[in-house]
XYZ file of C-alpha atoms in Angstrom:
638
model
C 0.013 -0.136 -0.367
C 0.963 3.967 -0.231
C 0.473 6.245 1.811
C 0.155 10.814 0.868
C -0.933 13.115 2.128
C -3.750 14.929 -0.097
C -5.609 18.202 -0.117
C -9.590 18.487 -1.079
C -9.061 19.634 -4.737
C -6.190 16.915 -5.405
C -8.172 14.496 -4.975
C -11.650 15.360 -6.152
C -10.687 16.966 -9.237
C -10.650 15.676 -12.238
C -12.660 12.736 -13.784
C -12.792 10.765 -10.924
C -15.612 8.245 -9.310
C -14.957 6.774 -6.042
C -17.310 4.257 -5.649
C -18.537 2.724 -2.395
C -19.311 -0.785 -2.044
C -23.306 -1.280 -2.100
C -21.891 -4.193 0.993
C -20.814 -1.361 3.218
C -22.448 -0.105 6.046
C -25.099 2.924 4.915
C -24.158 6.746 6.348
C -24.429 7.137 9.899
C -22.865 10.316 10.742
C -24.738 12.788 12.831
C -24.757 15.799 14.536
C -23.234 15.695 16.953
C -20.878 13.326 16.950
C -19.441 14.236 13.490
C -20.918 17.139 12.017
C -20.101 19.894 14.762
C -16.405 18.824 15.483
C -15.323 19.247 11.336
C -17.316 21.564 10.395
C -15.228 23.177 13.541
C -12.370 22.360 11.959
C -13.364 23.533 8.895
C -14.299 27.165 10.223
C -10.691 27.345 12.432
C -9.162 27.513 9.521
C -11.114 30.158 7.708
C -11.738 32.111 10.311
C -7.283 32.423 10.784
C -7.276 33.211 6.541
C -9.726 35.715 6.971
C -7.940 37.434 10.042
C -4.187 36.603 7.967
C -3.127 35.138 10.198
C -0.867 31.787 9.442
C -2.834 29.188 7.629
C -1.639 25.834 8.949
C -2.884 22.087 7.262
C -5.378 20.187 8.673
C -5.449 16.683 8.974
C -8.572 15.094 8.040
C -8.155 11.666 8.559
C -8.040 8.179 6.248
C -9.353 7.279 3.147
C -8.095 3.633 1.797
C -8.881 3.453 -2.026
C -8.384 0.325 -3.892
C -8.303 1.302 -7.677
C -10.304 -1.165 -10.121
C -9.592 -1.719 -13.105
C -10.680 0.443 -15.241
C -11.430 -0.591 -19.303
C -8.865 1.793 -22.072
C -11.726 4.954 -22.106
C -13.532 5.347 -19.262
C -12.816 6.872 -16.120
C -10.698 6.182 -13.803
C -12.988 4.210 -10.443
C -12.371 3.440 -7.282
C -13.650 1.855 -4.428
C -13.546 3.766 -0.792
C -12.522 0.816 1.554
C -12.405 2.451 4.646
C -12.989 5.825 5.622
C -16.490 6.131 3.580
C -18.522 8.055 5.874
C -15.814 11.158 6.336
C -15.803 11.422 2.656
C -19.502 11.241 2.514
C -19.601 14.116 4.327
C -16.653 16.065 2.363
C -18.928 15.484 -0.680
C -22.501 16.441 1.399
C -20.568 19.996 2.474
C -19.705 20.800 -0.045
C -22.858 20.312 -2.443
C -23.927 22.432 0.379
C -21.449 25.682 -0.072
C -22.254 25.286 -3.417
C -25.111 25.763 -3.380
C -24.583 28.845 -1.490
C -22.745 29.870 -4.404
C -25.818 30.360 -6.597
C -28.025 31.479 -4.406
C -25.436 34.705 -3.135
C -24.763 34.628 -7.180
C -21.134 33.700 -7.272
C -20.830 32.021 -10.408
C -16.835 31.412 -10.325
C -17.398 29.687 -7.356
C -20.134 27.894 -7.528
C -17.980 26.355 -10.488
C -15.001 25.437 -8.905
C -16.851 23.597 -6.749
C -19.665 21.370 -9.046
C -16.109 20.551 -10.374
C -15.109 18.901 -6.633
C -19.027 17.461 -6.818
C -19.619 16.660 -9.808
C -17.804 14.423 -13.407
C -19.179 16.496 -16.501
C -21.727 13.998 -18.371
C -20.196 14.400 -21.231
C -16.207 12.024 -20.193
C -18.930 9.720 -17.975
C -21.024 6.632 -19.843
C -22.375 5.975 -17.029
C -24.744 7.792 -14.761
C -23.008 7.485 -11.688
C -20.088 8.373 -13.171
C -21.468 12.443 -13.130
C -20.678 11.557 -9.394
C -17.175 11.649 -7.496
C -18.505 9.876 -5.153
C -21.360 7.040 -5.911
C -22.763 6.132 -1.784
C -24.159 2.061 -1.080
C -26.987 1.284 -2.586
C -29.347 2.077 0.356
C -27.885 5.858 -0.067
C -28.475 6.212 -3.342
C -31.662 8.274 -3.461
C -31.239 10.251 -1.173
C -27.885 10.967 -2.115
C -29.321 11.953 -5.338
C -31.581 14.105 -4.556
C -29.155 16.459 -2.170
C -27.189 16.772 -5.876
C -29.373 17.308 -8.081
C -31.129 20.394 -6.119
C -29.778 22.851 -7.403
C -31.735 24.992 -5.193
C -30.448 26.627 -1.870
C -33.968 27.350 -0.873
C -35.713 23.889 -0.986
C -39.017 24.677 -2.536
C -39.785 21.321 -3.448
C -38.549 19.687 -0.415
C -41.693 19.445 0.972
C -43.065 17.128 -1.258
C -39.959 14.548 -1.127
C -40.523 11.234 0.303
C -40.407 11.001 3.922
C -37.638 8.107 3.607
C -35.635 10.750 1.900
C -35.780 13.179 3.643
C -35.052 11.763 6.978
C -31.923 9.753 5.895
C -29.071 10.826 7.424
C -27.816 12.684 4.373
C -30.375 14.432 3.559
C -30.285 16.174 7.640
C -26.332 16.619 6.612
C -27.320 18.486 4.219
C -29.422 21.319 5.947
C -27.528 20.846 8.701
C -24.271 22.308 6.528
C -26.662 25.345 4.976
C -27.625 26.004 8.632
C -24.264 26.527 10.318
C -23.271 28.473 7.320
C -25.854 30.837 7.017
C -24.593 31.197 10.819
C -21.783 32.225 9.710
C -21.824 34.120 7.568
C -23.362 36.175 9.801
C -20.841 36.496 11.977
C -18.641 38.186 9.264
C -19.307 41.851 7.666
C -18.757 40.002 3.738
C -20.440 37.102 2.582
C -17.926 37.138 -0.757
C -15.035 37.208 1.439
C -17.098 33.967 3.368
C -16.995 32.077 0.315
C -13.726 32.758 -1.388
C -12.326 32.523 2.038
C -14.517 28.434 1.933
C -12.017 28.175 -1.433
C -9.289 28.389 -0.180
C -9.387 26.187 3.414
C -11.228 23.366 0.600
C -8.001 23.700 -2.471
C -4.938 24.252 -0.189
C -5.887 23.278 4.254
C -7.401 20.476 4.162
C -5.746 17.105 3.572
C -6.491 13.283 4.323
C -4.226 10.655 4.032
C -5.241 8.432 1.120
C -4.345 5.127 1.054
C -3.620 3.378 -1.598
C -3.168 -0.524 -2.093
C -1.767 -2.198 -4.342
C -2.693 -5.230 -5.766
C -1.399 -7.742 -3.305
C -2.640 -5.405 -0.349
C -5.634 -8.010 1.084
C -8.601 -5.114 1.304
C -10.979 -7.146 3.072
C -7.909 -7.502 5.944
C -7.492 -3.493 6.422
C -11.091 -2.656 6.249
C -11.426 -5.868 9.539
C -8.960 -4.315 11.665
C -9.246 -0.428 10.305
C -9.980 1.758 13.596
C -11.930 4.399 11.960
C -12.839 7.532 13.364
C -15.854 7.840 12.685
C -19.096 5.135 14.614
C -17.974 2.192 15.753
C -18.699 -0.686 12.947
C -21.652 -3.299 13.301
C -20.273 -6.643 13.362
C -23.422 -7.203 10.468
C -21.653 -4.454 8.696
C -18.574 -6.666 9.440
C -20.003 -9.753 7.722
C -21.725 -7.696 4.922
C -18.183 -7.079 3.923
C -16.943 -10.743 4.626
C -19.375 -12.208 1.971
C -19.859 -9.976 -0.167
C -16.108 -9.852 -1.123
C -16.435 -13.354 -1.336
C -18.916 -13.337 -3.944
C -17.788 -14.367 -7.568
C -19.604 -13.366 -9.606
C -20.612 -9.148 -12.194
C -21.436 -6.263 -10.083
C -24.107 -7.013 -11.745
C -24.842 -10.316 -10.059
C -22.565 -8.875 -6.375
C -25.810 -6.157 -7.268
C -28.439 -8.913 -7.404
C -27.267 -10.361 -4.343
C -27.256 -7.131 -2.271
C -30.813 -6.352 -3.244
C -32.103 -9.554 -3.424
C -31.129 -10.843 0.375
C -29.052 -7.932 2.534
C -31.315 -4.796 1.692
C -33.665 -5.459 4.690
C -30.417 -5.534 7.056
C -29.589 -2.228 6.742
C -32.708 -0.870 7.183
C -33.966 0.975 11.008
C -35.173 -1.486 11.534
C -32.440 -3.820 11.962
C -30.561 -1.016 13.395
C -32.949 0.213 15.884
C -31.412 -0.971 19.398
C -32.808 -2.496 22.108
C -32.613 -4.527 25.254
C -32.396 -8.002 26.284
C -31.684 -7.389 30.421
C -29.358 -4.424 30.846
C -27.899 -4.436 27.763
C -29.060 -2.947 24.392
C -27.675 -3.002 21.312
C -29.295 -3.035 17.272
C -31.840 -5.903 16.768
C -29.084 -7.225 13.562
C -26.632 -8.235 16.912
C -28.918 -10.344 19.826
C -30.381 -12.165 15.972
C -27.279 -12.746 14.574
C -25.923 -13.840 18.502
C -29.543 -16.105 18.826
C -29.087 -17.364 15.217
C -24.715 -18.375 15.081
C -25.561 -20.255 18.385
C -28.706 -22.504 17.134
C -25.994 -23.108 13.886
C -22.500 -23.723 15.721
C -24.843 -25.273 18.783
C -23.158 -23.327 20.592
C -23.410 -20.608 23.753
C -22.666 -17.359 21.077
C -21.622 -13.702 23.004
C -22.471 -11.090 21.475
C -19.202 -9.033 21.812
C -17.827 -12.088 18.853
C -19.977 -12.465 16.709
C -17.932 -11.290 13.399
C -14.806 -13.786 14.188
C -18.301 -16.757 15.337
C -19.408 -16.271 11.304
C -16.443 -16.373 9.763
C -15.374 -19.706 11.109
C -18.865 -20.684 10.812
C -18.918 -19.560 6.993
C -15.078 -21.262 7.144
C -16.065 -24.078 8.280
C -18.921 -25.699 6.400
C -17.358 -24.676 3.779
C -13.979 -26.224 3.981
C -15.570 -29.948 6.900
C -19.430 -29.481 5.842
C -19.541 -33.101 6.553
C -19.478 -32.430 10.325
C -22.793 -29.744 10.341
C -24.874 -32.843 7.922
C -27.375 -34.212 8.484
C -28.996 -31.359 11.510
C -32.297 -30.354 11.185
C -31.672 -28.450 8.580
C -29.068 -28.394 5.022
C -26.366 -25.787 6.149
C -25.783 -23.408 3.717
C -21.900 -24.402 1.839
C -21.243 -21.130 -0.235
C -21.810 -17.806 0.167
C -24.687 -17.575 -1.330
C -26.555 -20.215 0.666
C -25.649 -18.205 3.184
C -27.176 -14.823 2.096
C -30.123 -17.087 1.450
C -30.650 -19.017 5.183
C -30.104 -15.626 6.786
C -33.076 -14.021 5.190
C -34.677 -16.599 5.672
C -33.676 -17.232 9.077
C -34.714 -12.978 9.705
C -38.447 -13.709 8.668
C -38.796 -16.713 11.385
C -36.651 -13.644 13.970
C -39.729 -11.242 12.943
C -42.071 -13.966 13.596
C -41.278 -14.517 17.035
C -40.847 -10.871 17.798
C -43.472 -9.287 16.334
C -45.524 -12.131 15.973
C -48.882 -11.706 14.177
C -50.345 -15.391 15.806
C -51.675 -14.534 18.481
C -50.413 -18.480 21.158
C -46.899 -16.382 19.579
C -47.961 -13.176 20.879
C -48.679 -14.468 24.557
C -46.258 -16.805 24.781
C -43.130 -14.199 24.177
C -45.749 -11.698 26.173
C -44.893 -14.298 29.232
C -41.426 -14.889 28.044
C -40.741 -11.116 29.004
C -42.473 -10.438 32.568
C -40.337 -13.930 32.453
C -37.111 -11.969 31.944
C -35.288 -14.717 28.742
C -33.674 -14.606 26.104
C -31.503 -17.418 26.801
C -34.189 -19.407 24.543
C -34.860 -17.979 21.265
C -32.244 -19.549 19.761
C -34.881 -22.542 21.544
C -36.950 -21.023 19.207
C -35.278 -20.655 15.944
C -35.330 -23.808 16.255
C -39.223 -25.117 16.082
C -40.371 -21.275 14.407
C -38.080 -23.603 11.175
C -39.386 -26.357 12.871
C -42.761 -25.571 12.733
C -43.916 -22.799 10.837
C -46.245 -25.063 9.374
C -47.738 -27.110 11.929
C -49.199 -24.289 14.132
C -50.546 -27.276 16.438
C -47.156 -28.662 16.855
C -45.536 -24.940 17.356
C -47.902 -24.562 19.835
C -47.862 -27.601 21.658
C -44.001 -26.989 21.715
C -44.142 -23.320 23.340
C -46.705 -24.445 25.791
C -44.429 -26.534 26.712
C -41.756 -24.606 27.066
C -43.338 -22.328 29.028
C -44.371 -24.367 31.625
C -40.577 -25.054 32.235
C -39.414 -21.303 32.564
C -43.080 -19.995 34.622
C -42.285 -23.137 36.838
C -39.053 -22.347 37.370
C -40.270 -19.153 38.370
C -42.259 -19.211 41.275
C -40.374 -21.957 42.567
C -37.681 -18.975 42.596
C -34.793 -21.719 40.928
C -31.956 -19.662 39.093
C -32.305 -18.704 35.757
C -28.178 -18.181 35.974
C -27.205 -21.155 33.731
C -29.936 -21.023 30.695
C -28.102 -20.401 28.143
C -25.802 -23.594 28.626
C -28.440 -25.235 29.008
C -30.484 -24.613 26.214
C -27.382 -25.033 23.843
C -27.631 -28.219 25.521
C -30.665 -28.748 24.565
C -30.916 -28.418 21.112
C -28.117 -30.483 21.027
C -29.968 -33.775 22.726
C -32.931 -32.562 20.672
C -30.464 -33.784 17.455
C -29.113 -36.241 19.633
C -32.720 -37.501 19.470
C -33.465 -36.842 15.718
C -29.996 -38.936 14.520
C -31.998 -42.486 16.434
C -35.596 -40.982 15.373
C -34.410 -41.225 11.629
C -35.420 -37.787 11.573
C -38.931 -36.977 13.338
C -38.518 -34.236 15.499
C -41.903 -33.464 17.817
C -43.090 -30.949 20.815
C -43.742 -34.627 22.630
C -40.293 -35.182 22.458
C -39.211 -31.441 22.990
C -41.078 -32.142 26.800
C -38.739 -35.877 27.891
C -36.135 -33.735 26.830
C -36.190 -31.107 29.118
C -38.894 -33.090 31.737
C -34.743 -35.241 32.586
C -33.018 -33.213 34.793
C -33.123 -33.561 38.627
C -30.164 -30.328 39.012
C -31.725 -27.637 40.685
C -30.509 -25.797 37.904
C -32.529 -26.613 35.109
C -34.603 -29.036 36.048
C -38.782 -28.701 36.384
C -40.480 -28.490 38.750
C -43.497 -31.502 39.711
C -46.419 -30.914 40.079
C -45.499 -31.757 44.144
C -43.069 -28.856 44.277
C -44.854 -25.956 42.788
C -47.757 -26.884 44.661
C -45.631 -26.878 47.928
C -44.083 -23.841 47.516
C -46.668 -22.003 46.691
C -49.117 -22.918 49.583
C -46.156 -22.733 52.331
C -44.062 -19.685 50.367
C -45.490 -16.253 50.124
C -45.594 -15.832 46.376
C -45.357 -11.475 46.778
C -42.975 -10.025 47.730
C -40.899 -13.128 45.950
C -41.099 -12.203 42.457
C -41.147 -9.190 40.761
C -44.932 -8.025 40.639
C -45.138 -7.592 37.620
C -43.793 -11.006 36.548
C -46.550 -12.476 39.390
C -49.397 -9.782 37.306
C -48.617 -12.359 34.491
C -49.217 -15.558 36.245
C -53.090 -14.509 38.064
C -53.617 -13.303 34.444
C -53.097 -16.697 33.316
C -55.272 -18.209 36.096
C -57.200 -15.918 35.154
C -57.571 -16.976 31.666
C -57.674 -20.508 32.710
C -60.846 -20.600 34.745
C -63.092 -18.245 32.029
C -61.822 -21.714 29.007
C -58.956 -24.977 29.809
C -57.220 -22.624 26.666
C -55.977 -20.556 28.411
C -53.840 -18.743 25.171
C -57.672 -18.043 23.109
C -58.175 -14.950 25.790
C -56.803 -11.468 25.602
C -53.570 -10.030 27.672
C -55.112 -8.199 30.644
C -53.340 -4.867 30.453
C -52.622 -2.684 33.440
C -54.328 -4.639 36.369
C -53.331 -3.774 39.884
C -52.170 -6.686 41.807
C -54.895 -7.173 45.509
C -54.496 -8.294 49.618
C -57.665 -10.088 50.383
C -56.722 -10.065 54.289
C -55.061 -6.936 53.478
C -51.206 -6.471 54.330
C -52.172 -4.326 57.017
C -54.414 -6.764 58.740
C -54.973 -6.048 62.065
C -57.562 -3.005 63.154
C -60.543 -4.827 61.501
C -58.966 -8.832 61.026
C -59.083 -9.453 64.623
C -57.076 -12.590 65.521
C -58.926 -14.977 67.938
C -56.509 -15.199 70.657
C -58.965 -16.556 73.844
C -57.903 -18.574 75.821
C -54.377 -18.832 74.316
C -51.595 -18.716 75.457
C -48.162 -16.160 73.927
C -45.829 -18.667 72.333
C -49.519 -19.710 70.339
C -50.344 -15.742 69.521
C -47.434 -15.325 67.890
C -47.769 -18.831 66.186
C -51.329 -17.641 64.371
C -49.764 -13.992 64.041
C -46.709 -15.831 61.561
C -48.609 -18.230 60.437
C -50.885 -14.987 58.896
C -48.302 -12.715 58.137
C -47.188 -16.174 55.420
C -50.774 -16.153 53.987
C -51.306 -13.240 53.167
C -48.447 -13.205 50.067
C -49.520 -16.242 49.069
C -51.882 -16.621 45.928
C -54.258 -17.699 47.338
C -55.175 -13.957 48.985
C -54.331 -12.292 45.642
C -56.227 -11.232 43.160
C -56.650 -8.373 39.838
C -58.565 -5.098 40.182
C -58.646 -2.592 37.657
C -58.519 -0.031 40.149
C -56.229 0.292 43.360
C -58.321 0.206 46.103
C -58.400 3.241 48.499
C -56.450 2.697 51.508
C -59.167 2.306 53.767
C -61.513 -0.160 52.705
C -58.576 -1.788 51.243
C -57.196 -2.335 55.129
C -61.182 -2.163 55.924
C -63.414 -5.920 57.446
C -63.854 -8.463 54.766
C -67.900 -7.411 54.663
C -66.770 -3.990 53.110
C -63.853 -5.236 51.211
C -65.886 -7.485 49.609
C -68.169 -5.477 47.611
C -65.407 -2.740 46.141
C -63.343 -6.190 44.813
C -66.110 -7.344 42.732
C -67.204 -4.122 41.552
C -63.431 -2.520 40.430
C -63.418 -6.735 39.000
C -65.652 -8.483 36.709
C -62.973 -11.045 35.724
C -62.628 -14.673 36.353
C -60.078 -14.875 39.259
C -63.360 -12.687 41.124
C -66.221 -15.001 40.631
C -65.614 -16.554 43.436
C -65.427 -13.971 45.885
C -69.704 -12.891 44.497
C -72.290 -12.902 47.156
C -75.333 -16.696 47.229
C -77.174 -17.602 49.210
C -74.997 -19.725 51.338
C -72.793 -17.746 51.416
C -68.990 -20.494 52.521
C -67.121 -16.049 52.216
C -69.145 -14.684 54.534
C -65.748 -14.388 56.096
C -62.360 -14.765 55.649
C -59.612 -16.589 56.813
C -56.499 -18.441 56.550
C -58.732 -22.207 55.901
C -60.223 -19.624 53.082
C -56.901 -18.958 51.395
C -55.915 -21.953 52.046
C -59.542 -23.197 49.681
C -58.630 -20.770 46.947
C -54.555 -21.534 46.355
C -55.782 -24.747 46.510
C -58.355 -23.867 43.072
C -55.800 -21.978 41.771
C -52.871 -24.248 41.421
C -55.099 -26.176 39.739
C -55.881 -24.523 37.307
C -52.005 -23.180 37.411
C -51.236 -27.400 35.902
C -53.851 -26.934 34.219
C -52.049 -24.213 32.406
C -47.999 -24.587 32.830
C -48.181 -28.656 31.976
C -45.716 -30.991 34.206
C -42.830 -32.838 33.529
C -43.844 -35.857 32.066
C -41.548 -38.198 34.493
C -42.610 -36.616 37.289
C -46.575 -35.456 36.450
C -48.199 -36.855 39.341
C -52.843 -36.343 40.099
C -54.364 -34.135 41.591
C -56.286 -35.021 44.586
C -57.522 -33.852 47.935
C -55.588 -36.460 50.022
C -52.717 -35.202 47.934
C -53.803 -31.359 48.721
C -54.590 -32.494 52.780
C -51.553 -33.404 52.731
C -49.230 -30.383 52.060
C -52.287 -28.074 54.075
C -51.035 -30.803 57.294
C -47.543 -28.965 56.036
C -48.293 -25.586 57.673
C -51.637 -26.184 59.383
C -50.614 -25.295 62.724
């Protein structure tokens, strides 16, 4: 490679076209992080020039270029390997200066700046060669509009598509028009300002141009250069890596990009979304889950690019080890692009579901608070996207596993490893069953473990936990609300997933948290020790599931802590939910009082509904009976 410092006039003068490969990232520079700093550098030099101070060359960074093989008679073209954000910004700035020269009727400087942003039409063969820079595919429409407006007042701007008006290229153009006018207002003579800008561009702004020779590895240089601008996403590196491997014409490369990658450059995939406490672009999370499934390993989001290269190289060099898995793995660049597009659609079906059952699963999964199941979900969508019965059974089983562990207070810290192992076990099951996998197979796998870090609680353990341990205050309220919502739906219909998800409900204690004033204990003839035991038992049971319900609005504290006779009609008034039909007044009213025995009896009913929603592990199913319930009551009945 060869490096030389060049001023902007020397770089952009003459008939030359700098082409940004379509597989590079879109234009992403912003005012706060980039434009204002660049403009500040330029204004500092221009102000010194206007003040007749000594001006020194100002270094704007570096750009890496690769010369294209041009046929005789065609114009010189080069690919921008690194520095496209800076190059594009400088072009937008000079277009703004050109257009402001037109406003102030300075024809000479208009022509000079136009010569730095445009090639003469008579000198080029292709339309795109008329531009000094030809951006990547997703930015071309906005760049063409900015380049061709030619009117500073932008009379037609309001008619432009929102996609163009909201693009960073269009915003950058407006930014430079605005700051130019502000700078002019600080000086007496606009013509002097325009001349100063020309002198600065012509002599004092420099970029180090690194020209690659034919033997240089452009991809390696692209990966290792740490540009001054916005950090490259792993997806940008992956895109560059894949498309540089494509063997074919420019038209073929553009076809592959448009058909298989263009969508990944949209705002949707680059929007930052949260998983746990971490925010990253949505495409990062997708790639992490995709690679975790393909490699059957726990892939760290910080190692995405390296992991992807390993996967591509392995499928090309050692394809046999990927053979006979759940589906055909890609073994060349085109097939990798096809697979990425296919699994991205599956990922969207999960994260932006149109199916009601998938949407309900996602809602409950968010309450559980783990994203480690996504590789397994991708596999399930791949296997059963056209078999809804199998898919729904799988979702119910996985949901049962997660919710049972959550209410039993079991850890989720090893889920990433565990669900990777589940995928491996599914693969082994596939080999043993001639390739047929059912949701029942996964239910068996999730039922196997006896380890506290991964086992699925059976009905005995579940009931023991829900009866003996307070759940209110032990798990977050939004998690508990989800559980009560599901039980409420199950009370209406055995197929709980068919019910719409209720929102904005409030958890209410039936026996109040502050019960002492209106809910006295029967202490007559009891020893101090017995009284303490009674109080302890009540304070335990008040936070168990049998004493909790959902209402549409918070009760007045005086009612919430008031007597049962005052509180009961208010609960019915504020909620018509299935949970609260339990408290309806009847001729032979068994609920004229609410005490510990009533809490336990209601808990029995709710736990039965819980089990109807979230199934038991296969190897540990137990018959639900009143005798079994009595055994559990004895454990806490004092």
